[in-house]
């Protein structure tokens, strides 16, 4: 599926925050949503006595399993509302060519450090990363979201995307809608317009009709559709074929066990000692310790933490991954 590539990136909310300082990290998310009009977050915070969105939504999932019919409908409504709140909030983070040009280090990273064929495993709901790639001509709807296709797009009109972005938690640009000829079944596809892709979609607006935004809410219980499951399988394939794994603004939170699986797959290789895990984050040392504690052998030489602001740290990345 992928072009020849050397690097796979895991991109978390710290990347978006490096561009939009007001963007929340996961541990800030629930209190931020609670300040919005008619938010369901205060209800969940009170019910589950926590401000941690993963803990609250995990408990909500468990309550759904054991609840009676009336209670189940009420809880499902809570879940539907919180997903809408997440989608509405993260839809507000948008990049433009003008913004990218004002961030020269980020612009250079997008243009030169990321190689053709590299794979991005994005955990973010927003479209900031792929939007930035689009602004510098490195993303297109032809393969840009892996197996995902918009049925209205003629891929022959677009060059093959230089970089593949696998959004394994869903996206504000993803929609889920019933099949026309089989409304009991649903499929996930993506919206293609200039809000998300200011360059390649400048003259296009391909929505998904009555579809709903598709996000997998942050919880220890993650239930993907078959399309997202395909992206997860492709992410495993990508890390197994990569020389470098770059963790960018992601704290490897405990609730996402798939990230542990990705790291395991990356180092499960006959030449694992020559592979590098590069971590760019202000807490890079702590994140590297998580990985070291997980492994039963010495992986110190494989892990390179770069501590600091992401927009400063990315300057150090080319000399590390190209040696």
Short mmCIF file of C-alpha atoms in Angstrom, two decimals:
data_model
loop_
_atom_site.label_atom_id
_atom_site.label_comp_id
_atom_site.label_asym_id
_atom_site.label_seq_id
_atom_site.Cartn_x
_atom_site.Cartn_y
_atom_site.Cartn_z
CA UNK A 1 0.00 0.00 0.00
CA UNK A 2 2.71 2.50 1.01
CA UNK A 3 5.48 3.98 -1.07
CA UNK A 4 9.00 3.13 0.12
CA UNK A 5 9.43 5.00 3.40
CA UNK A 6 11.88 5.33 6.24
CA UNK A 7 9.78 7.02 8.92
CA UNK A 8 6.49 6.62 10.71
CA UNK A 9 5.24 9.44 12.93
CA UNK A 10 2.82 9.21 15.85
CA UNK A 11 1.25 12.66 16.19
CA UNK A 12 -0.68 13.75 19.27
CA UNK A 13 -2.40 16.85 20.60
CA UNK A 14 0.91 18.48 21.54
CA UNK A 15 1.51 19.14 17.85
CA UNK A 16 -1.69 21.17 17.47
CA UNK A 17 -0.92 23.00 20.71
CA UNK A 18 2.49 24.01 19.31
CA UNK A 19 0.63 25.99 16.61
CA UNK A 20 -2.49 26.97 18.56
CA UNK A 21 -1.40 27.52 22.19
CA UNK A 22 -5.02 27.55 23.41
CA UNK A 23 -5.66 24.04 22.05
CA UNK A 24 -6.22 21.59 24.93
CA UNK A 25 -4.24 18.51 25.80
CA UNK A 26 -6.36 15.50 26.79
CA UNK A 27 -6.14 16.22 30.52
CA UNK A 28 -7.51 19.74 29.91
CA UNK A 29 -10.29 18.78 27.55
CA UNK A 30 -13.28 18.11 29.79
CA UNK A 31 -13.03 21.32 31.79
CA UNK A 32 -12.67 23.29 28.55
CA UNK A 33 -15.83 21.71 27.10
CA UNK A 34 -17.67 22.30 30.37
CA UNK A 35 -17.38 26.06 29.82
CA UNK A 36 -19.33 25.92 26.56
CA UNK A 37 -23.11 26.62 26.49
CA UNK A 38 -25.39 23.60 27.06
CA UNK A 39 -22.41 21.27 27.49
CA UNK A 40 -23.00 17.77 28.83
CA UNK A 41 -19.50 17.73 30.36
CA UNK A 42 -20.56 19.19 33.75
CA UNK A 43 -23.16 16.40 34.02
CA UNK A 44 -20.50 13.76 33.37
CA UNK A 45 -17.99 15.41 35.71
CA UNK A 46 -20.55 15.40 38.51
CA UNK A 47 -21.80 11.86 37.79
CA UNK A 48 -18.33 10.30 37.68
CA UNK A 49 -16.51 12.71 40.04
CA UNK A 50 -13.60 13.33 37.67
CA UNK A 51 -12.31 15.93 35.23
CA UNK A 52 -10.41 13.27 33.27
CA UNK A 53 -12.38 12.72 30.06
CA UNK A 54 -10.98 9.20 29.48
CA UNK A 55 -12.03 8.05 32.94
CA UNK A 56 -15.49 9.65 32.65
CA UNK A 57 -16.22 8.18 29.23
CA UNK A 58 -14.88 4.75 30.19
CA UNK A 59 -17.30 4.70 33.13
CA UNK A 60 -20.05 5.88 30.79
CA UNK A 61 -19.32 2.97 28.43
CA UNK A 62 -19.45 0.53 31.34
CA UNK A 63 -22.74 2.01 32.57
CA UNK A 64 -24.18 1.60 29.08
CA UNK A 65 -23.42 -2.12 29.19
CA UNK A 66 -25.27 -2.69 32.46
CA UNK A 67 -28.11 -0.14 32.23
CA UNK A 68 -31.82 -0.75 31.63
CA UNK A 69 -33.67 0.47 28.54
CA UNK A 70 -34.66 3.98 29.72
CA UNK A 71 -31.31 4.65 31.39
CA UNK A 72 -29.48 3.33 28.33
CA UNK A 73 -31.20 5.90 26.09
CA UNK A 74 -30.24 8.70 28.44
CA UNK A 75 -26.61 7.57 28.55
CA UNK A 76 -26.48 7.14 24.77
CA UNK A 77 -27.70 10.72 24.50
CA UNK A 78 -24.84 11.84 26.77
CA UNK A 79 -22.38 10.00 24.52
CA UNK A 80 -23.87 11.53 21.38
CA UNK A 81 -23.68 15.02 22.89
CA UNK A 82 -20.06 14.72 24.01
CA UNK A 83 -19.03 13.53 20.54
CA UNK A 84 -20.78 16.55 19.02
CA UNK A 85 -19.02 18.83 21.47
CA UNK A 86 -15.64 17.32 20.58
CA UNK A 87 -16.31 17.69 16.86
CA UNK A 88 -17.50 21.29 17.16
CA UNK A 89 -14.51 22.28 19.27
CA UNK A 90 -11.75 20.68 17.19
CA UNK A 91 -13.28 21.87 13.94
CA UNK A 92 -12.21 25.38 14.94
CA UNK A 93 -8.47 24.65 14.51
CA UNK A 94 -7.64 25.36 10.88
CA UNK A 95 -4.44 26.14 9.04
CA UNK A 96 -3.94 28.40 6.05
CA UNK A 97 -0.96 28.95 3.72
CA UNK A 98 -0.48 32.37 5.34
CA UNK A 99 -0.29 30.84 8.83
CA UNK A 100 2.18 28.16 7.74
CA UNK A 101 4.45 30.72 6.04
CA UNK A 102 4.58 32.64 9.35
CA UNK A 103 6.04 29.53 11.02
CA UNK A 104 9.28 28.95 9.04
CA UNK A 105 10.54 25.99 11.10
CA UNK A 106 7.24 24.17 10.77
CA UNK A 107 7.13 25.00 7.08
CA UNK A 108 10.62 23.55 6.57
CA UNK A 109 9.66 20.45 8.56
CA UNK A 110 6.60 19.87 6.37
CA UNK A 111 8.47 20.54 3.13
CA UNK A 112 11.80 18.82 3.72
CA UNK A 113 12.07 16.73 6.89
CA UNK A 114 9.03 14.59 6.14
CA UNK A 115 9.96 12.35 3.22
CA UNK A 116 7.82 11.18 0.34
CA UNK A 117 6.21 7.93 1.42
CA UNK A 118 6.36 8.67 5.16
CA UNK A 119 3.33 7.61 7.20
CA UNK A 120 1.67 9.73 9.87
CA UNK A 121 -0.41 7.95 12.53
CA UNK A 122 -2.51 10.83 13.82
CA UNK A 123 -4.41 10.63 17.09
CA UNK A 124 -5.90 14.08 16.61
CA UNK A 125 -9.49 14.95 15.71
CA UNK A 126 -8.46 18.23 14.11
CA UNK A 127 -7.00 18.43 10.59
CA UNK A 128 -4.07 20.68 11.44
CA UNK A 129 -1.31 18.23 10.44
CA UNK A 130 -2.75 17.15 7.10
CA UNK A 131 -3.92 20.72 6.45
CA UNK A 132 -0.33 21.95 6.93
CA UNK A 133 0.92 19.24 4.56
CA UNK A 134 -1.71 20.36 2.05
CA UNK A 135 -0.51 23.97 2.32
CA UNK A 136 2.99 22.95 1.18
CA UNK A 137 1.78 20.57 -1.55
CA UNK A 138 2.55 17.29 0.28
CA UNK A 139 -1.02 15.94 0.74
CA UNK A 140 -3.79 15.10 -1.70
CA UNK A 141 -7.10 13.20 -1.48
CA UNK A 142 -5.56 10.52 -3.70
CA UNK A 143 -4.18 8.23 -0.97
CA UNK A 144 -3.73 11.00 1.61
CA UNK A 145 -6.01 9.21 4.07
CA UNK A 146 -4.83 5.70 3.21
CA UNK A 147 -7.70 3.43 2.17
CA UNK A 148 -10.28 6.18 2.69
CA UNK A 149 -11.91 7.54 -0.44
CA UNK A 150 -14.53 10.18 -1.10
CA UNK A 151 -16.82 8.67 -3.77
CA UNK A 152 -17.30 12.09 -5.39
CA UNK A 153 -13.60 12.62 -6.05
CA UNK A 154 -11.97 11.56 -9.29
CA UNK A 155 -8.49 10.54 -8.09
CA UNK A 156 -7.12 10.90 -11.61
CA UNK A 157 -7.41 14.69 -11.16
CA UNK A 158 -4.99 14.60 -8.23
CA UNK A 159 -1.43 13.40 -7.98
CA UNK A 160 -0.73 10.61 -5.51
CA UNK A 161 -0.36 12.03 -2.01
CA UNK A 162 3.32 12.25 -1.02
CA UNK A 163 2.45 11.48 2.61
CA UNK A 164 -0.20 9.17 4.09
CA UNK A 165 -2.11 10.25 7.23
CA UNK A 166 -3.84 7.44 9.16
CA UNK A 167 -6.37 8.96 11.57
CA UNK A 168 -7.07 6.02 13.86
CA UNK A 169 -9.32 7.99 16.24
CA UNK A 170 -11.51 9.48 13.52
CA UNK A 171 -11.50 13.11 12.43
CA UNK A 172 -13.58 16.24 12.13
CA UNK A 173 -13.19 15.65 8.38
CA UNK A 174 -14.64 12.12 8.61
CA UNK A 175 -18.34 11.39 8.28
CA UNK A 176 -20.33 8.23 8.78
CA UNK A 177 -23.45 7.73 6.67
CA UNK A 178 -25.79 4.89 5.64
CA UNK A 179 -25.32 3.14 2.32
CA UNK A 180 -27.92 4.35 -0.19
CA UNK A 181 -28.97 0.82 -1.13
CA UNK A 182 -28.54 -0.64 2.38
CA UNK A 183 -29.46 1.97 5.01
CA UNK A 184 -29.02 -0.46 7.90
CA UNK A 185 -25.25 -0.43 7.23
CA UNK A 186 -22.99 2.60 7.47
CA UNK A 187 -19.65 3.58 5.97
CA UNK A 188 -17.02 6.17 6.91
CA UNK A 189 -15.56 8.56 4.34
CA UNK A 190 -14.14 12.08 4.40
CA UNK A 191 -15.22 15.61 3.55
CA UNK A 192 -13.07 17.41 1.00
CA UNK A 193 -13.32 21.18 1.15
CA UNK A 194 -11.16 24.27 1.65
CA UNK A 195 -11.92 24.48 5.39
CA UNK A 196 -9.73 21.43 5.94
CA UNK A 197 -7.55 21.44 2.82
CA UNK A 198 -7.07 25.08 1.79
CA UNK A 199 -4.96 24.34 -1.30
CA UNK A 200 -5.96 21.03 -2.90
CA UNK A 201 -9.69 21.64 -2.19
CA UNK A 202 -9.66 25.33 -3.08
CA UNK A 203 -12.21 24.83 -5.88
CA UNK A 204 -14.02 21.80 -4.44
CA UNK A 205 -16.65 21.14 -1.80
CA UNK A 206 -17.37 17.44 -1.56
CA UNK A 207 -19.34 16.76 1.61
CA UNK A 208 -21.07 13.61 2.77
CA UNK A 209 -24.71 14.66 2.65
CA UNK A 210 -26.55 13.83 5.87
CA UNK A 211 -23.62 11.97 7.41
CA UNK A 212 -22.49 12.65 10.99
CA UNK A 213 -18.96 13.56 12.04
CA UNK A 214 -17.10 10.37 12.95
CA UNK A 215 -14.89 10.43 16.05
CA UNK A 216 -13.92 7.68 18.45
CA UNK A 217 -14.42 9.31 21.83
CA UNK A 218 -11.43 9.23 24.25
CA UNK A 219 -11.96 6.25 26.53
CA UNK A 220 -10.31 2.99 27.56
CA UNK A 221 -13.07 1.38 25.50
CA UNK A 222 -12.51 2.15 21.81
CA UNK A 223 -14.83 0.51 19.29
CA UNK A 224 -13.65 1.25 15.72
CA UNK A 225 -15.57 0.74 12.51
CA UNK A 226 -14.09 -1.68 9.99
CA UNK A 227 -12.53 1.25 8.08
CA UNK A 228 -10.69 2.48 11.18
CA UNK A 229 -9.63 -1.09 11.95
CA UNK A 230 -8.07 -1.19 8.46
CA UNK A 231 -6.15 2.01 9.25
CA UNK A 232 -4.86 0.44 12.47
CA UNK A 233 -3.66 -2.64 10.59
CA UNK A 234 -1.96 -0.36 8.04
CA UNK A 235 -0.30 1.56 10.89
CA UNK A 236 1.16 -1.71 12.22
CA UNK A 237 2.45 -2.51 8.74
CA UNK A 238 4.00 0.95 8.42
CA UNK A 239 5.95 0.80 11.70
CA UNK A 240 7.23 -2.70 10.91
CA UNK A 241 8.76 -1.36 7.67
CA UNK A 242 10.18 1.89 9.11
CA UNK A 243 13.70 2.64 10.23
CA UNK A 244 12.60 5.48 12.51
CA UNK A 245 9.54 6.01 14.70
CA UNK A 246 9.00 9.67 15.60
CA UNK A 247 6.65 10.48 18.48
CA UNK A 248 5.50 14.07 18.08
CA UNK A 249 3.52 15.76 20.83
CA UNK A 250 2.09 12.49 22.15
CA UNK A 251 2.41 11.41 25.80
CA UNK A 252 1.54 7.73 25.16
CA UNK A 253 -1.39 7.86 27.56
CA UNK A 254 -2.29 4.59 29.24
CA UNK A 255 -5.82 4.39 27.86
CA UNK A 256 -4.58 3.91 24.30
CA UNK A 257 -3.08 0.42 24.37
CA UNK A 258 -2.80 0.40 20.58
CA UNK A 259 0.15 2.79 20.86
CA UNK A 260 2.00 0.19 22.96
CA UNK A 261 1.23 -2.32 20.23
CA UNK A 262 2.70 0.04 17.59
CA UNK A 263 5.93 0.47 19.56
CA UNK A 264 6.14 -3.28 20.14
CA UNK A 265 5.71 -3.95 16.44
CA UNK A 266 8.38 -1.37 15.59
CA UNK A 267 11.02 -3.01 17.83
CA UNK A 268 9.99 -6.58 17.03
CA UNK A 269 12.56 -6.78 14.24
CA UNK A 270 15.81 -8.74 13.68
CA UNK A 271 17.70 -5.43 13.42
CA UNK A 272 15.82 -3.64 16.20
CA UNK A 273 19.05 -2.29 17.69
CA UNK A 274 19.61 -0.13 14.61
CA UNK A 275 16.13 1.39 14.81
CA UNK A 276 15.40 4.74 16.48
CA UNK A 277 12.45 6.04 18.48
CA UNK A 278 12.72 9.82 18.50
CA UNK A 279 10.47 11.66 20.97
CA UNK A 280 9.78 15.39 20.56
CA UNK A 281 7.92 16.83 23.53
CA UNK A 282 8.54 19.05 26.55
CA UNK A 283 8.14 15.84 28.60
CA UNK A 284 10.23 13.69 26.25
CA UNK A 285 12.36 12.22 29.07
CA UNK A 286 9.29 11.01 30.98
CA UNK A 287 7.79 9.51 27.82
CA UNK A 288 11.04 7.68 27.05
CA UNK A 289 11.00 6.21 30.58
CA UNK A 290 7.53 4.74 29.90
CA UNK A 291 8.94 2.84 26.93
CA UNK A 292 12.05 1.70 28.82
CA UNK A 293 9.99 0.39 31.73
CA UNK A 294 7.79 -1.56 29.32
CA UNK A 295 10.66 -3.41 27.63
CA UNK A 296 12.53 -6.26 29.33
CA UNK A 297 15.78 -5.57 27.45
CA UNK A 298 17.97 -2.50 27.28
CA UNK A 299 16.56 -0.18 24.60
CA UNK A 300 18.35 2.99 25.78
CA UNK A 301 20.36 3.34 22.57
CA UNK A 302 17.20 3.13 20.47
CA UNK A 303 15.39 5.98 22.21
CA UNK A 304 16.31 9.61 21.59
CA UNK A 305 14.32 12.16 23.64
CA UNK A 306 14.39 15.76 22.42
CA UNK A 307 13.08 17.95 25.23
CA UNK A 308 11.50 21.29 24.44
CA UNK A 309 8.95 23.15 22.40
CA UNK A 310 8.06 21.18 19.26
CA UNK A 311 8.69 24.10 16.90
CA UNK A 312 12.24 24.37 18.29
CA UNK A 313 12.85 20.62 18.53
CA UNK A 314 11.96 19.80 14.91
CA UNK A 315 15.15 21.59 13.83
CA UNK A 316 17.14 18.74 15.41
CA UNK A 317 15.19 15.97 13.72
CA UNK A 318 16.77 15.85 10.21
CA UNK A 319 20.31 15.08 11.43
CA UNK A 320 18.99 12.30 13.68
CA UNK A 321 16.75 10.45 11.22
CA UNK A 322 19.08 10.80 8.23
CA UNK A 323 22.11 9.20 9.90
#
